[in-house]
Amino acid sequence: MKQCIACGMPMKNQEDFANGDVEKDYCRYCARPDGTMQSYDEKLSSLTNFIVKTQGLDETAAGNAAKAMMAKLPAWKSE
Ligand SMILES: [Zn+2]
């Protein structure tokens, strides 16, 4: 099973992939509307918002948690 290189989400179904394209290494949540992968900053801000909403952290704490999560993922290793 493939995992999204940008957020770590397991991609089981075709619709989990960006544009429904199983050749892609990232999921639909990490894709822009045109199907290309989001940049580090775009993903960081969406992940930060997600953590604020789901875990109730303030923006600074959520941003640090998001950075720590992203540091482990292959897409952002060079950042
Ligand atoms: Zn993803």
GROMACS .gro file of N, CA and C and ligand atoms in nm:
model
  238
    1MET      N    1   0.084  -0.121   0.000
    1MET     CA    2   0.000   0.000   0.000
    1MET      C    3   0.087   0.125   0.000
    2LYS      N    4   0.047   0.221  -0.079
    2LYS     CA    5   0.121   0.346  -0.086
    2LYS      C    6   0.079   0.441   0.025
    3GLN      N    7   0.174   0.524   0.063
    3GLN     CA    8   0.148   0.629   0.161
    3GLN      C    9   0.179   0.762   0.095
    4CYS      N   10   0.101   0.861   0.126
    4CYS     CA   11   0.127   0.993   0.070
    4CYS      C   12   0.264   1.043   0.119
    5ILE      N   13   0.347   1.088   0.025
    5ILE     CA   14   0.481   1.134   0.064
    5ILE      C   15   0.477   1.270   0.136
    6ALA      N   16   0.366   1.339   0.125
    6ALA     CA   17   0.358   1.474   0.180
    6ALA      C   18   0.285   1.484   0.313
    7CYS      N   19   0.197   1.386   0.343
    7CYS     CA   20   0.127   1.391   0.472
    7CYS      C   21   0.123   1.256   0.543
    8GLY      N   22   0.166   1.149   0.476
    8GLY     CA   23   0.173   1.019   0.541
    8GLY      C   24   0.043   0.941   0.540
    9MET      N   25  -0.061   0.998   0.481
    9MET     CA   26  -0.189   0.927   0.477
    9MET      C   27  -0.178   0.802   0.391
   10PRO      N   28  -0.230   0.686   0.441
   10PRO     CA   29  -0.233   0.568   0.356
   10PRO      C   30  -0.332   0.589   0.242
   11MET      N   31  -0.293   0.550   0.122
   11MET     CA   32  -0.381   0.569   0.007
   11MET      C   33  -0.426   0.432  -0.043
   12LYS      N   34  -0.548   0.395  -0.005
   12LYS     CA   35  -0.600   0.262  -0.036
   12LYS      C   36  -0.683   0.262  -0.163
   13ASN      N   37  -0.759   0.366  -0.181
   13ASN     CA   38  -0.853   0.370  -0.293
   13ASN      C   39  -0.807   0.469  -0.397
   14GLN      N   40  -0.854   0.447  -0.518
   14GLN     CA   41  -0.814   0.535  -0.627
   14GLN      C   42  -0.847   0.680  -0.596
   15GLU      N   43  -0.961   0.703  -0.530
   15GLU     CA   44  -1.001   0.841  -0.503
   15GLU      C   45  -0.916   0.908  -0.396
   16ASP      N   46  -0.834   0.829  -0.324
   16ASP     CA   47  -0.744   0.890  -0.226
   16ASP      C   48  -0.627   0.961  -0.293
   17PHE      N   49  -0.597   0.922  -0.416
   17PHE     CA   50  -0.482   0.978  -0.487
   17PHE      C   51  -0.517   1.114  -0.549
   18ALA      N   52  -0.415   1.197  -0.567
   18ALA     CA   53  -0.435   1.325  -0.635
   18ALA      C   54  -0.494   1.299  -0.773
   19ASN      N   55  -0.604   1.365  -0.804
   19ASN     CA   56  -0.670   1.349  -0.933
   19ASN      C   57  -0.714   1.206  -0.962
   20GLY      N   58  -0.721   1.120  -0.858
   20GLY     CA   59  -0.757   0.980  -0.881
   20GLY      C   60  -0.653   0.906  -0.962
   21ASP      N   61  -0.530   0.957  -0.963
   21ASP     CA   62  -0.422   0.901  -1.043
   21ASP      C   63  -0.330   0.817  -0.952
   22VAL      N   64  -0.339   0.685  -0.963
   22VAL     CA   65  -0.265   0.598  -0.872
   22VAL      C   66  -0.114   0.601  -0.897
   23GLU      N   67  -0.071   0.663  -1.004
   23GLU     CA   68   0.073   0.679  -1.028
   23GLU      C   69   0.131   0.792  -0.943
   24LYS      N   70   0.046   0.876  -0.886
   24LYS     CA   71   0.095   0.987  -0.804
   24LYS      C   72   0.140   0.937  -0.667
   25ASP      N   73   0.234   1.008  -0.608
   25ASP     CA   74   0.287   0.969  -0.477
   25ASP      C   75   0.224   1.049  -0.364
   26TYR      N   76   0.129   1.133  -0.396
   26TYR     CA   77   0.067   1.214  -0.293
   26TYR      C   78  -0.085   1.207  -0.305
   27CYS      N   79  -0.153   1.242  -0.194
   27CYS     CA   80  -0.297   1.222  -0.187
   27CYS      C   81  -0.373   1.347  -0.235
   28ARG      N   82  -0.504   1.334  -0.241
   28ARG     CA   83  -0.584   1.445  -0.291
   28ARG      C   84  -0.582   1.565  -0.195
   29TYR      N   85  -0.552   1.538  -0.068
   29TYR     CA   86  -0.547   1.650   0.027
   29TYR      C   87  -0.419   1.732   0.011
   30CYS      N   88  -0.320   1.674  -0.057
   30CYS     CA   89  -0.194   1.743  -0.077
   30CYS      C   90  -0.181   1.798  -0.219
   31ALA      N   91  -0.288   1.786  -0.296
   31ALA     CA   92  -0.285   1.834  -0.434
   31ALA      C   93  -0.357   1.967  -0.446
   32ARG      N   94  -0.309   2.049  -0.536
   32ARG     CA   95  -0.381   2.171  -0.573
   32ARG      C   96  -0.497   2.131  -0.666
   33PRO      N   97  -0.590   2.224  -0.689
   33PRO     CA   98  -0.701   2.191  -0.781
   33PRO      C   99  -0.653   2.142  -0.918
   34ASP      N  100  -0.536   2.186  -0.962
   34ASP     CA  101  -0.488   2.140  -1.093
   34ASP      C  102  -0.412   2.008  -1.085
   35GLY      N  103  -0.403   1.948  -0.966
   35GLY     CA  104  -0.344   1.815  -0.953
   35GLY      C  105  -0.197   1.814  -0.918
   36THR      N  106  -0.130   1.930  -0.920
   36THR     CA  107   0.011   1.931  -0.880
   36THR      C  108   0.020   1.931  -0.727
   37MET      N  109   0.136   1.893  -0.677
   37MET     CA  110   0.152   1.885  -0.532
   37MET      C  111   0.169   2.022  -0.471
   38GLN      N  112   0.109   2.041  -0.355
   38GLN     CA  113   0.124   2.168  -0.284
   38GLN      C  114   0.270   2.189  -0.242
   39SER      N  115   0.306   2.315  -0.224
   39SER     CA  116   0.440   2.347  -0.177
   39SER      C  117   0.449   2.322  -0.026
   40TYR      N  118   0.572   2.326   0.025
   40TYR     CA  119   0.593   2.310   0.169
   40TYR      C  120   0.508   2.410   0.248
   41ASP      N  121   0.512   2.535   0.205
   41ASP     CA  122   0.438   2.638   0.280
   41ASP      C  123   0.287   2.618   0.275
   42GLU      N  124   0.238   2.578   0.159
   42GLU     CA  125   0.093   2.551   0.147
   42GLU      C  126   0.051   2.436   0.237
   43LYS      N  127   0.133   2.329   0.234
   43LYS     CA  128   0.099   2.212   0.316
   43LYS      C  129   0.111   2.245   0.464
   44LEU      N  130   0.216   2.320   0.498
   44LEU     CA  131   0.235   2.358   0.639
   44LEU      C  132   0.116   2.438   0.689
   45SER      N  133   0.067   2.530   0.610
   45SER     CA  134  -0.043   2.612   0.658
   45SER      C  135  -0.173   2.532   0.664
   46SER      N  136  -0.196   2.441   0.569
   46SER     CA  137  -0.319   2.363   0.577
   46SER      C  138  -0.313   2.262   0.692
   47LEU      N  139  -0.195   2.204   0.713
   47LEU     CA  140  -0.180   2.110   0.824
   47LEU      C  141  -0.193   2.182   0.959
   48THR      N  142  -0.137   2.302   0.967
   48THR     CA  143  -0.150   2.382   1.090
   48THR      C  144  -0.297   2.410   1.121
   49ASN      N  145  -0.372   2.452   1.018
   49ASN     CA  146  -0.516   2.477   1.037
   49ASN      C  147  -0.589   2.351   1.081
   50PHE      N  148  -0.550   2.238   1.020
   50PHE     CA  149  -0.613   2.111   1.052
   50PHE      C  150  -0.589   2.077   1.200
   51ILE      N  151  -0.466   2.097   1.248
   51ILE     CA  152  -0.435   2.065   1.388
   51ILE      C  153  -0.506   2.161   1.483
   52VAL      N  154  -0.515   2.288   1.446
   52VAL     CA  155  -0.590   2.384   1.528
   52VAL      C  156  -0.735   2.337   1.544
   53LYS      N  157  -0.794   2.296   1.433
   53LYS     CA  158  -0.935   2.253   1.435
   53LYS      C  159  -0.955   2.123   1.509
   54THR      N  160  -0.867   2.025   1.484
   54THR     CA  161  -0.892   1.891   1.538
   54THR      C  162  -0.838   1.876   1.680
   55GLN      N  163  -0.732   1.948   1.716
   55GLN     CA  164  -0.672   1.928   1.848
   55GLN      C  165  -0.683   2.049   1.938
   56GLY      N  166  -0.737   2.159   1.886
   56GLY     CA  167  -0.759   2.276   1.968
   56GLY      C  168  -0.632   2.345   2.015
   57LEU      N  169  -0.519   2.321   1.947
   57LEU     CA  170  -0.395   2.390   1.984
   57LEU      C  171  -0.398   2.533   1.931
   58ASP      N  172  -0.317   2.622   1.993
   58ASP     CA  173  -0.306   2.755   1.933
   58ASP      C  174  -0.217   2.746   1.811
   59GLU      N  175  -0.215   2.852   1.733
   59GLU     CA  176  -0.152   2.846   1.602
   59GLU      C  177  -0.002   2.817   1.609
   60THR      N  178   0.065   2.873   1.709
   60THR     CA  179   0.209   2.851   1.722
   60THR      C  180   0.239   2.704   1.754
   61ALA      N  181   0.166   2.650   1.851
   61ALA     CA  182   0.187   2.509   1.890
   61ALA      C  183   0.151   2.417   1.774
   62ALA      N  184   0.041   2.449   1.706
   62ALA     CA  185  -0.001   2.367   1.592
   62ALA      C  186   0.101   2.374   1.479
   63GLY      N  187   0.157   2.493   1.457
   63GLY     CA  188   0.259   2.509   1.354
   63GLY      C  189   0.383   2.426   1.385
   64ASN      N  190   0.422   2.423   1.511
   64ASN     CA  191   0.538   2.342   1.550
   64ASN      C  192   0.509   2.193   1.534
   65ALA      N  193   0.388   2.152   1.572
   65ALA     CA  194   0.350   2.011   1.557
   65ALA      C  195   0.348   1.974   1.409
   66ALA      N  196   0.296   2.064   1.325
   66ALA     CA  197   0.289   2.038   1.181
   66ALA      C  198   0.430   2.024   1.123
   67LYS      N  199   0.520   2.112   1.165
   67LYS     CA  200   0.658   2.105   1.116
   67LYS      C  201   0.724   1.974   1.156
   68ALA      N  202   0.700   1.931   1.281
   68ALA     CA  203   0.758   1.806   1.329
   68ALA      C  204   0.704   1.687   1.250
   69MET      N  205   0.574   1.689   1.220
   69MET     CA  206   0.515   1.581   1.140
   69MET      C  207   0.575   1.579   1.000
   70MET      N  208   0.585   1.696   0.940
   70MET     CA  209   0.631   1.704   0.801
   70MET      C  210   0.779   1.667   0.790
   71ALA      N  211   0.855   1.692   0.895
   71ALA     CA  212   0.999   1.661   0.891
   71ALA      C  213   1.024   1.512   0.871
   72LYS      N  214   0.925   1.429   0.906
   72LYS     CA  215   0.941   1.283   0.894
   72LYS      C  216   0.898   1.230   0.758
   73LEU      N  217   0.841   1.315   0.677
   73LEU     CA  218   0.784   1.266   0.551
   73LEU      C  219   0.880   1.289   0.434
   74PRO      N  220   0.882   1.191   0.343
   74PRO     CA  221   0.981   1.194   0.234
   74PRO      C  222   0.974   1.319   0.146
   75ALA      N  223   0.856   1.375   0.129
   75ALA     CA  224   0.843   1.490   0.039
   75ALA      C  225   0.921   1.612   0.089
   76TRP      N  226   0.942   1.620   0.219
   76TRP     CA  227   0.997   1.744   0.278
   76TRP      C  228   1.132   1.723   0.341
   77LYS      N  229   1.192   1.609   0.320
   77LYS     CA  230   1.321   1.578   0.383
   77LYS      C  231   1.428   1.684   0.356
   78SER      N  232   1.421   1.745   0.238
   78SER     CA  233   1.526   1.840   0.201
   78SER      C  234   1.498   1.980   0.253
   79GLU      N  235   1.379   2.002   0.313
   79GLU     CA  236   1.345   2.137   0.359
   79GLU      C  237   1.420   2.171   0.487
   80ZN      ZN  238  -0.122   1.383   0.151
   0.00000   0.00000   0.00000
